[in-house]
Amino acid sequence: MFIYLFIFIKILIIIIPLLISVAYFTLAERKILGAIQRRRGPNVIGVFGLLQPLSDGFKLLVKETIIPSNSNVLLFIASPALTFTISLLGWALIPYGPYSFLSELSVGFLYLFAVSSLGVYGIVLSGWSSNSKYAFLGCLRSTAQMVSYEVSIGFILVSILECVGSFNLQIVIESQKYIWFLIPFYPLFLLFFISGLAETNRHPFDLPEAEAELVSGYNVEYSAMGFALFSLGEYSNMLMMSSIIIILFLGGWLSPFEILSFIPSFFWFGLKILFLVFLFVWVRAALPRYRYDQLMSIGWKVFLPVSLAYVFVTASILISFNYLPL
């Protein structure tokens, strides 16, 4: 009994700060966009607008949930909850420090890859159950986009794991003790970051939410908490993608210099997440949206061949030096 209570408390310790981080991520995004566009952003509710996320959450909580008359009610209601729940599953393995994680698996990256792939189902079900052509087109776009860029992400992951020899997240981080993988694999870092933008449906690849064509895409029929759960799932996935990038390329919770190793590990992990979150928002403010055919062409004709070539080049170099841990 006490073991289950202890596990439940550990889950709450992860989920509650995550939800608070997601809420204030939205505020940070609006503030950064405001600064880049030379305006103030939210500044009315609370000091410097710090209570704006709580106000938005309360507004969505008390609003009426409108269900389309011709929709599949059960799937329509379950889809946002499914998307949000799947977005939380991966956080069970994310290590914030040497011993700061809920669970540890020897095949941790396979688990993260599988969980990220499941996110497609919530989007497909929401678009189909809405019984709206705009929502259905949006879900088809999102599904094709996520599946296309997951292939490139998988090959990039294989290139890194060829050097490490393990799917365990802790071992991948400890392998970067002397040099972060960002330095030898900088092109793969760029490919992974751009693929992460497409995987999370973020600008400039937010084609499922193209307002001029699809009027918000797969979530067009949602309001109140249904819309809020989709939004929470999207921002949680962005934080998750940032965490995976940190583990693969930026040394996880390791400090950049040995002389700074006395600073707590979770501080470095949080600082790196803030940096990548800023990049996500900066890209949204700086770049125009791609056409859908350009998006798919980049994924299949550029990213896939390059990432696949890196797999063979990396394996060839390791074999030539008589070192292939896998």
PDB file of N, CA, C and O in Angstrom, residues 16-83:
ATOM      1  N   ILE A  16       2.666  17.881 -11.602  1.00  0.00           N
ATOM      2  CA  ILE A  16       2.232  19.217 -11.176  1.00  0.00           C
ATOM      3  C   ILE A  16       3.204  20.302 -11.647  1.00  0.00           C
ATOM      4  O   ILE A  16       2.785  21.302 -12.248  1.00  0.00           O
ATOM      5  N   PRO A  17       4.536  20.163 -11.410  1.00  0.00           N
ATOM      6  CA  PRO A  17       5.443  21.176 -11.981  1.00  0.00           C
ATOM      7  C   PRO A  17       5.385  21.242 -13.506  1.00  0.00           C
ATOM      8  O   PRO A  17       5.556  22.317 -14.087  1.00  0.00           O
ATOM      9  N   LEU A  18       5.132  20.091 -14.146  1.00  0.00           N
ATOM     10  CA  LEU A  18       5.030  20.088 -15.604  1.00  0.00           C
ATOM     11  C   LEU A  18       3.850  20.928 -16.069  1.00  0.00           C
ATOM     12  O   LEU A  18       3.973  21.733 -16.998  1.00  0.00           O
ATOM     13  N   LEU A  19       2.690  20.750 -15.430  1.00  0.00           N
ATOM     14  CA  LEU A  19       1.512  21.525 -15.811  1.00  0.00           C
ATOM     15  C   LEU A  19       1.722  23.016 -15.551  1.00  0.00           C
ATOM     16  O   LEU A  19       1.295  23.865 -16.348  1.00  0.00           O
ATOM     17  N   ILE A  20       2.378  23.341 -14.442  1.00  0.00           N
ATOM     18  CA  ILE A  20       2.682  24.754 -14.170  1.00  0.00           C
ATOM     19  C   ILE A  20       3.643  25.301 -15.232  1.00  0.00           C
ATOM     20  O   ILE A  20       3.479  26.430 -15.718  1.00  0.00           O
ATOM     21  N   SER A  21       4.626  24.484 -15.612  1.00  0.00           N
ATOM     22  CA  SER A  21       5.578  24.905 -16.646  1.00  0.00           C
ATOM     23  C   SER A  21       4.877  25.128 -17.980  1.00  0.00           C
ATOM     24  O   SER A  21       5.165  26.104 -18.693  1.00  0.00           O
ATOM     25  N   VAL A  22       3.945  24.235 -18.324  1.00  0.00           N
ATOM     26  CA  VAL A  22       3.200  24.382 -19.573  1.00  0.00           C
ATOM     27  C   VAL A  22       2.370  25.658 -19.550  1.00  0.00           C
ATOM     28  O   VAL A  22       2.317  26.411 -20.538  1.00  0.00           O
ATOM     29  N   ALA A  23       1.724  25.945 -18.410  1.00  0.00           N
ATOM     30  CA  ALA A  23       0.899  27.145 -18.300  1.00  0.00           C
ATOM     31  C   ALA A  23       1.738  28.406 -18.509  1.00  0.00           C
ATOM     32  O   ALA A  23       1.347  29.318 -19.257  1.00  0.00           O
ATOM     33  N   TYR A  24       2.891  28.444 -17.866  1.00  0.00           N
ATOM     34  CA  TYR A  24       3.719  29.648 -17.987  1.00  0.00           C
ATOM     35  C   TYR A  24       4.566  29.646 -19.248  1.00  0.00           C
ATOM     36  O   TYR A  24       5.122  30.687 -19.616  1.00  0.00           O
ATOM     37  N   PHE A  25       4.656  28.510 -19.911  1.00  0.00           N
ATOM     38  CA  PHE A  25       5.253  28.481 -21.245  1.00  0.00           C
ATOM     39  C   PHE A  25       4.409  29.323 -22.200  1.00  0.00           C
ATOM     40  O   PHE A  25       4.940  30.073 -23.030  1.00  0.00           O
ATOM     41  N   THR A  26       3.082  29.205 -22.085  1.00  0.00           N
ATOM     42  CA  THR A  26       2.208  30.006 -22.943  1.00  0.00           C
ATOM     43  C   THR A  26       2.408  31.495 -22.685  1.00  0.00           C
ATOM     44  O   THR A  26       2.426  32.300 -23.615  1.00  0.00           O
ATOM     45  N   LEU A  27       2.573  31.868 -21.406  1.00  0.00           N
ATOM     46  CA  LEU A  27       2.814  33.279 -21.086  1.00  0.00           C
ATOM     47  C   LEU A  27       4.171  33.729 -21.625  1.00  0.00           C
ATOM     48  O   LEU A  27       4.286  34.815 -22.215  1.00  0.00           O
ATOM     49  N   ALA A  28       5.198  32.894 -21.446  1.00  0.00           N
ATOM     50  CA  ALA A  28       6.524  33.255 -21.951  1.00  0.00           C
ATOM     51  C   ALA A  28       6.499  33.414 -23.469  1.00  0.00           C
ATOM     52  O   ALA A  28       7.128  34.334 -24.021  1.00  0.00           O
ATOM     53  N   GLU A  29       5.766  32.521 -24.151  1.00  0.00           N
ATOM     54  CA  GLU A  29       5.682  32.622 -25.605  1.00  0.00           C
ATOM     55  C   GLU A  29       5.054  33.943 -26.026  1.00  0.00           C
ATOM     56  O   GLU A  29       5.567  34.638 -26.917  1.00  0.00           O
ATOM     57  N   ARG A  30       3.965  34.337 -25.371  1.00  0.00           N
ATOM     58  CA  ARG A  30       3.288  35.586 -25.726  1.00  0.00           C
ATOM     59  C   ARG A  30       4.147  36.796 -25.386  1.00  0.00           C
ATOM     60  O   ARG A  30       4.144  37.797 -26.106  1.00  0.00           O
ATOM     61  N   LYS A  31       4.914  36.701 -24.302  1.00  0.00           N
ATOM     62  CA  LYS A  31       5.804  37.804 -23.928  1.00  0.00           C
ATOM     63  C   LYS A  31       6.962  37.941 -24.918  1.00  0.00           C
ATOM     64  O   LYS A  31       7.318  39.057 -25.328  1.00  0.00           O
ATOM     65  N   ILE A  32       7.558  36.802 -25.296  1.00  0.00           N
ATOM     66  CA  ILE A  32       8.675  36.836 -26.241  1.00  0.00           C
ATOM     67  C   ILE A  32       8.212  37.325 -27.603  1.00  0.00           C
ATOM     68  O   ILE A  32       8.873  38.159 -28.246  1.00  0.00           O
ATOM     69  N   LEU A  33       7.061  36.820 -28.063  1.00  0.00           N
ATOM     70  CA  LEU A  33       6.519  37.283 -29.337  1.00  0.00           C
ATOM     71  C   LEU A  33       6.212  38.780 -29.288  1.00  0.00           C
ATOM     72  O   LEU A  33       6.448  39.510 -30.262  1.00  0.00           O
ATOM     73  N   GLY A  34       5.694  39.234 -28.148  1.00  0.00           N
ATOM     74  CA  GLY A  34       5.428  40.659 -28.000  1.00  0.00           C
ATOM     75  C   GLY A  34       6.700  41.483 -28.077  1.00  0.00           C
ATOM     76  O   GLY A  34       6.734  42.541 -28.729  1.00  0.00           O
ATOM     77  N   ALA A  35       7.765  41.016 -27.432  1.00  0.00           N
ATOM     78  CA  ALA A  35       9.029  41.754 -27.463  1.00  0.00           C
ATOM     79  C   ALA A  35       9.619  41.768 -28.871  1.00  0.00           C
ATOM     80  O   ALA A  35      10.132  42.810 -29.324  1.00  0.00           O
ATOM     81  N   ILE A  36       9.546  40.642 -29.576  1.00  0.00           N
ATOM     82  CA  ILE A  36      10.090  40.589 -30.938  1.00  0.00           C
ATOM     83  C   ILE A  36       9.289  41.487 -31.873  1.00  0.00           C
ATOM     84  O   ILE A  36       9.851  42.148 -32.759  1.00  0.00           O
ATOM     85  N   GLN A  37       7.978  41.556 -31.668  1.00  0.00           N
ATOM     86  CA  GLN A  37       7.108  42.378 -32.516  1.00  0.00           C
ATOM     87  C   GLN A  37       6.913  43.791 -31.973  1.00  0.00           C
ATOM     88  O   GLN A  37       6.042  44.519 -32.440  1.00  0.00           O
ATOM     89  N   ARG A  38       7.697  44.143 -30.939  1.00  0.00           N
ATOM     90  CA  ARG A  38       7.705  45.492 -30.363  1.00  0.00           C
ATOM     91  C   ARG A  38       6.339  45.884 -29.812  1.00  0.00           C
ATOM     92  O   ARG A  38       5.783  46.928 -30.126  1.00  0.00           O
ATOM     93  N   ARG A  39       5.794  45.012 -28.994  1.00  0.00           N
ATOM     94  CA  ARG A  39       4.583  45.297 -28.239  1.00  0.00           C
ATOM     95  C   ARG A  39       4.731  44.669 -26.860  1.00  0.00           C
ATOM     96  O   ARG A  39       5.720  43.996 -26.569  1.00  0.00           O
ATOM     97  N   ARG A  40       3.763  44.893 -25.981  1.00  0.00           N
ATOM     98  CA  ARG A  40       3.934  44.507 -24.583  1.00  0.00           C
ATOM     99  C   ARG A  40       3.583  43.048 -24.293  1.00  0.00           C
ATOM    100  O   ARG A  40       4.186  42.430 -23.423  1.00  0.00           O
ATOM    101  N   GLY A  41       2.602  42.485 -24.966  1.00  0.00           N
ATOM    102  CA  GLY A  41       2.125  41.170 -24.583  1.00  0.00           C
ATOM    103  C   GLY A  41       1.192  41.287 -23.384  1.00  0.00           C
ATOM    104  O   GLY A  41       0.820  42.390 -22.959  1.00  0.00           O
ATOM    105  N   PRO A  42       0.778  40.155 -22.785  1.00  0.00           N
ATOM    106  CA  PRO A  42      -0.150  40.199 -21.638  1.00  0.00           C
ATOM    107  C   PRO A  42       0.474  40.965 -20.462  1.00  0.00           C
ATOM    108  O   PRO A  42       1.556  40.619 -19.995  1.00  0.00           O
ATOM    109  N   ASN A  43      -0.217  41.999 -19.970  1.00  0.00           N
ATOM    110  CA  ASN A  43       0.333  42.777 -18.851  1.00  0.00           C
ATOM    111  C   ASN A  43      -0.754  43.351 -17.936  1.00  0.00           C
ATOM    112  O   ASN A  43      -0.489  44.248 -17.155  1.00  0.00           O
ATOM    113  N   VAL A  44      -1.985  42.802 -18.027  1.00  0.00           N
ATOM    114  CA  VAL A  44      -3.103  43.377 -17.279  1.00  0.00           C
ATOM    115  C   VAL A  44      -3.397  42.556 -16.021  1.00  0.00           C
ATOM    116  O   VAL A  44      -3.508  43.106 -14.925  1.00  0.00           O
ATOM    117  N   ILE A  45      -3.515  41.238 -16.178  1.00  0.00           N
ATOM    118  CA  ILE A  45      -3.930  40.391 -15.058  1.00  0.00           C
ATOM    119  C   ILE A  45      -2.707  40.013 -14.228  1.00  0.00           C
ATOM    120  O   ILE A  45      -1.846  39.249 -14.681  1.00  0.00           O
ATOM    121  N   GLY A  46      -2.606  40.543 -13.029  1.00  0.00           N
ATOM    122  CA  GLY A  46      -1.459  40.296 -12.168  1.00  0.00           C
ATOM    123  C   GLY A  46      -0.287  41.187 -12.517  1.00  0.00           C
ATOM    124  O   GLY A  46      -0.293  41.905 -13.530  1.00  0.00           O
ATOM    125  N   VAL A  47       0.754  41.155 -11.692  1.00  0.00           N
ATOM    126  CA  VAL A  47       1.953  41.951 -11.928  1.00  0.00           C
ATOM    127  C   VAL A  47       2.668  41.422 -13.171  1.00  0.00           C
ATOM    128  O   VAL A  47       2.980  40.227 -13.262  1.00  0.00           O
ATOM    129  N   PHE A  48       2.882  42.300 -14.151  1.00  0.00           N
ATOM    130  CA  PHE A  48       3.511  41.941 -15.422  1.00  0.00           C
ATOM    131  C   PHE A  48       2.753  40.832 -16.146  1.00  0.00           C
ATOM    132  O   PHE A  48       3.325  40.103 -16.963  1.00  0.00           O
ATOM    133  N   GLY A  49       1.463  40.657 -15.844  1.00  0.00           N
ATOM    134  CA  GLY A  49       0.652  39.635 -16.502  1.00  0.00           C
ATOM    135  C   GLY A  49       0.913  38.224 -16.028  1.00  0.00           C
ATOM    136  O   GLY A  49       0.569  37.254 -16.722  1.00  0.00           O
ATOM    137  N   LEU A  50       1.489  38.052 -14.814  1.00  0.00           N
ATOM    138  CA  LEU A  50       1.867  36.721 -14.350  1.00  0.00           C
ATOM    139  C   LEU A  50       0.677  35.823 -14.035  1.00  0.00           C
ATOM    140  O   LEU A  50       0.820  34.609 -13.951  1.00  0.00           O
ATOM    141  N   LEU A  51      -0.500  36.408 -13.849  1.00  0.00           N
ATOM    142  CA  LEU A  51      -1.692  35.605 -13.571  1.00  0.00           C
ATOM    143  C   LEU A  51      -2.498  35.302 -14.831  1.00  0.00           C
ATOM    144  O   LEU A  51      -3.574  34.704 -14.746  1.00  0.00           O
ATOM    145  N   GLN A  52      -1.990  35.702 -15.987  1.00  0.00           N
ATOM    146  CA  GLN A  52      -2.717  35.478 -17.236  1.00  0.00           C
ATOM    147  C   GLN A  52      -2.962  33.997 -17.524  1.00  0.00           C
ATOM    148  O   GLN A  52      -4.079  33.618 -17.904  1.00  0.00           O
ATOM    149  N   PRO A  53      -1.972  33.090 -17.357  1.00  0.00           N
ATOM    150  CA  PRO A  53      -2.252  31.659 -17.614  1.00  0.00           C
ATOM    151  C   PRO A  53      -3.332  31.096 -16.698  1.00  0.00           C
ATOM    152  O   PRO A  53      -4.157  30.281 -17.135  1.00  0.00           O
ATOM    153  N   LEU A  54      -3.336  31.515 -15.415  1.00  0.00           N
ATOM    154  CA  LEU A  54      -4.373  31.040 -14.503  1.00  0.00           C
ATOM    155  C   LEU A  54      -5.740  31.560 -14.921  1.00  0.00           C
ATOM    156  O   LEU A  54      -6.742  30.848 -14.837  1.00  0.00           O
ATOM    157  N   SER A  55      -5.795  32.805 -15.380  1.00  0.00           N
ATOM    158  CA  SER A  55      -7.060  33.375 -15.856  1.00  0.00           C
ATOM    159  C   SER A  55      -7.560  32.640 -17.098  1.00  0.00           C
ATOM    160  O   SER A  55      -8.753  32.321 -17.202  1.00  0.00           O
ATOM    161  N   ASP A  56      -6.665  32.360 -18.025  1.00  0.00           N
ATOM    162  CA  ASP A  56      -7.060  31.632 -19.239  1.00  0.00           C
ATOM    163  C   ASP A  56      -7.544  30.230 -18.907  1.00  0.00           C
ATOM    164  O   ASP A  56      -8.532  29.749 -19.470  1.00  0.00           O
ATOM    165  N   GLY A  57      -6.834  29.559 -17.991  1.00  0.00           N
ATOM    166  CA  GLY A  57      -7.252  28.214 -17.597  1.00  0.00           C
ATOM    167  C   GLY A  57      -8.614  28.210 -16.932  1.00  0.00           C
ATOM    168  O   GLY A  57      -9.450  27.336 -17.217  1.00  0.00           O
ATOM    169  N   PHE A  58      -8.863  29.181 -16.054  1.00  0.00           N
ATOM    170  CA  PHE A  58     -10.169  29.258 -15.387  1.00  0.00           C
ATOM    171  C   PHE A  58     -11.274  29.565 -16.387  1.00  0.00           C
ATOM    172  O   PHE A  58     -12.378  29.008 -16.302  1.00  0.00           O
ATOM    173  N   LYS A  59     -10.985  30.436 -17.351  1.00  0.00           N
ATOM    174  CA  LYS A  59     -11.990  30.768 -18.374  1.00  0.00           C
ATOM    175  C   LYS A  59     -12.383  29.527 -19.171  1.00  0.00           C
ATOM    176  O   LYS A  59     -13.575  29.264 -19.402  1.00  0.00           O
ATOM    177  N   LEU A  60     -11.375  28.732 -19.603  1.00  0.00           N
ATOM    178  CA  LEU A  60     -11.677  27.521 -20.364  1.00  0.00           C
ATOM    179  C   LEU A  60     -12.378  26.471 -19.509  1.00  0.00           C
ATOM    180  O   LEU A  60     -13.174  25.676 -20.017  1.00  0.00           O
ATOM    181  N   LEU A  61     -12.097  26.472 -18.210  1.00  0.00           N
ATOM    182  CA  LEU A  61     -12.713  25.493 -17.325  1.00  0.00           C
ATOM    183  C   LEU A  61     -14.205  25.741 -17.153  1.00  0.00           C
ATOM    184  O   LEU A  61     -15.005  24.794 -17.102  1.00  0.00           O
ATOM    185  N   VAL A  62     -14.621  27.005 -17.082  1.00  0.00           N
ATOM    186  CA  VAL A  62     -16.029  27.325 -16.795  1.00  0.00           C
ATOM    187  C   VAL A  62     -16.858  27.513 -18.060  1.00  0.00           C
ATOM    188  O   VAL A  62     -18.078  27.642 -17.973  1.00  0.00           O
ATOM    189  N   LYS A  63     -16.209  27.520 -19.224  1.00  0.00           N
ATOM    190  CA  LYS A  63     -16.982  27.681 -20.461  1.00  0.00           C
ATOM    191  C   LYS A  63     -17.776  26.419 -20.772  1.00  0.00           C
ATOM    192  O   LYS A  63     -17.438  25.321 -20.341  1.00  0.00           O
ATOM    193  N   GLU A  64     -18.831  26.601 -21.547  1.00  0.00           N
ATOM    194  CA  GLU A  64     -19.668  25.469 -21.939  1.00  0.00           C
ATOM    195  C   GLU A  64     -18.983  24.641 -23.016  1.00  0.00           C
ATOM    196  O   GLU A  64     -18.421  25.184 -23.977  1.00  0.00           O
ATOM    197  N   THR A  65     -19.022  23.329 -22.857  1.00  0.00           N
ATOM    198  CA  THR A  65     -18.482  22.421 -23.872  1.00  0.00           C
ATOM    199  C   THR A  65     -19.551  22.147 -24.918  1.00  0.00           C
ATOM    200  O   THR A  65     -20.617  21.613 -24.611  1.00  0.00           O
ATOM    201  N   ILE A  66     -19.277  22.534 -26.133  1.00  0.00           N
ATOM    202  CA  ILE A  66     -20.243  22.385 -27.231  1.00  0.00           C
ATOM    203  C   ILE A  66     -19.857  21.152 -28.037  1.00  0.00           C
ATOM    204  O   ILE A  66     -18.732  21.047 -28.528  1.00  0.00           O
ATOM    205  N   ILE A  67     -20.796  20.225 -28.163  1.00  0.00           N
ATOM    206  CA  ILE A  67     -20.559  18.986 -28.905  1.00  0.00           C
ATOM    207  C   ILE A  67     -21.359  19.041 -30.203  1.00  0.00           C
ATOM    208  O   ILE A  67     -22.584  19.234 -30.170  1.00  0.00           O
ATOM    209  N   PRO A  68     -20.729  18.924 -31.370  1.00  0.00           N
ATOM    210  CA  PRO A  68     -21.467  18.949 -32.648  1.00  0.00           C
ATOM    211  C   PRO A  68     -22.544  17.870 -32.688  1.00  0.00           C
ATOM    212  O   PRO A  68     -22.353  16.747 -32.196  1.00  0.00           O
ATOM    213  N   SER A  69     -23.664  18.182 -33.279  1.00  0.00           N
ATOM    214  CA  SER A  69     -24.823  17.296 -33.247  1.00  0.00           C
ATOM    215  C   SER A  69     -24.585  15.990 -33.997  1.00  0.00           C
ATOM    216  O   SER A  69     -25.121  14.947 -33.636  1.00  0.00           O
ATOM    217  N   ASN A  70     -23.782  16.005 -35.067  1.00  0.00           N
ATOM    218  CA  ASN A  70     -23.567  14.803 -35.868  1.00  0.00           C
ATOM    219  C   ASN A  70     -22.245  14.098 -35.555  1.00  0.00           C
ATOM    220  O   ASN A  70     -21.806  13.248 -36.316  1.00  0.00           O
ATOM    221  N   SER A  71     -21.616  14.452 -34.449  1.00  0.00           N
ATOM    222  CA  SER A  71     -20.316  13.871 -34.115  1.00  0.00           C
ATOM    223  C   SER A  71     -20.477  12.548 -33.372  1.00  0.00           C
ATOM    224  O   SER A  71     -21.554  12.228 -32.866  1.00  0.00           O
ATOM    225  N   ASN A  72     -19.404  11.797 -33.308  1.00  0.00           N
ATOM    226  CA  ASN A  72     -19.344  10.610 -32.467  1.00  0.00           C
ATOM    227  C   ASN A  72     -18.974  11.088 -31.057  1.00  0.00           C
ATOM    228  O   ASN A  72     -17.808  11.384 -30.777  1.00  0.00           O
ATOM    229  N   VAL A  73     -19.959  11.157 -30.183  1.00  0.00           N
ATOM    230  CA  VAL A  73     -19.789  11.856 -28.907  1.00  0.00           C
ATOM    231  C   VAL A  73     -18.690  11.236 -28.053  1.00  0.00           C
ATOM    232  O   VAL A  73     -17.839  11.937 -27.485  1.00  0.00           O
ATOM    233  N   LEU A  74     -18.665   9.908 -27.976  1.00  0.00           N
ATOM    234  CA  LEU A  74     -17.680   9.245 -27.116  1.00  0.00           C
ATOM    235  C   LEU A  74     -16.251   9.540 -27.562  1.00  0.00           C
ATOM    236  O   LEU A  74     -15.396   9.938 -26.761  1.00  0.00           O
ATOM    237  N   LEU A  75     -15.978   9.357 -28.853  1.00  0.00           N
ATOM    238  CA  LEU A  75     -14.629   9.617 -29.362  1.00  0.00           C
ATOM    239  C   LEU A  75     -14.306  11.107 -29.353  1.00  0.00           C
ATOM    240  O   LEU A  75     -13.154  11.498 -29.134  1.00  0.00           O
ATOM    241  N   PHE A  76     -15.321  11.932 -29.575  1.00  0.00           N
ATOM    242  CA  PHE A  76     -15.111  13.382 -29.578  1.00  0.00           C
ATOM    243  C   PHE A  76     -14.634  13.857 -28.206  1.00  0.00           C
ATOM    244  O   PHE A  76     -13.740  14.708 -28.105  1.00  0.00           O
ATOM    245  N   ILE A  77     -15.209  13.295 -27.157  1.00  0.00           N
ATOM    246  CA  ILE A  77     -14.821  13.693 -25.799  1.00  0.00           C
ATOM    247  C   ILE A  77     -13.504  13.038 -25.387  1.00  0.00           C
ATOM    248  O   ILE A  77     -12.674  13.645 -24.698  1.00  0.00           O
ATOM    249  N   ALA A  78     -13.291  11.788 -25.840  1.00  0.00           N
ATOM    250  CA  ALA A  78     -12.109  11.043 -25.393  1.00  0.00           C
ATOM    251  C   ALA A  78     -10.830  11.498 -26.091  1.00  0.00           C
ATOM    252  O   ALA A  78      -9.740  11.359 -25.515  1.00  0.00           O
ATOM    253  N   SER A  79     -10.928  12.048 -27.302  1.00  0.00           N
ATOM    254  CA  SER A  79      -9.720  12.386 -28.073  1.00  0.00           C
ATOM    255  C   SER A  79      -8.814  13.393 -27.374  1.00  0.00           C
ATOM    256  O   SER A  79      -7.596  13.169 -27.293  1.00  0.00           O
ATOM    257  N   PRO A  80      -9.326  14.519 -26.850  1.00  0.00           N
ATOM    258  CA  PRO A  80      -8.419  15.458 -26.157  1.00  0.00           C
ATOM    259  C   PRO A  80      -7.774  14.833 -24.928  1.00  0.00           C
ATOM    260  O   PRO A  80      -6.584  15.058 -24.672  1.00  0.00           O
ATOM    261  N   ALA A  81      -8.556  14.046 -24.165  1.00  0.00           N
ATOM    262  CA  ALA A  81      -7.993  13.389 -22.982  1.00  0.00           C
ATOM    263  C   ALA A  81      -6.905  12.401 -23.376  1.00  0.00           C
ATOM    264  O   ALA A  81      -5.880  12.289 -22.696  1.00  0.00           O
ATOM    265  N   LEU A  82      -7.110  11.680 -24.500  1.00  0.00           N
ATOM    266  CA  LEU A  82      -6.106  10.727 -24.973  1.00  0.00           C
ATOM    267  C   LEU A  82      -4.822  11.452 -25.383  1.00  0.00           C
ATOM    268  O   LEU A  82      -3.716  11.029 -25.012  1.00  0.00           O
ATOM    269  N   THR A  83      -4.965  12.547 -26.119  1.00  0.00           N
ATOM    270  CA  THR A  83      -3.793  13.317 -26.544  1.00  0.00           C
ATOM    271  C   THR A  83      -3.018  13.851 -25.347  1.00  0.00           C
ATOM    272  O   THR A  83      -1.783  13.771 -25.292  1.00  0.00           O
TER     273      THR A  83
END
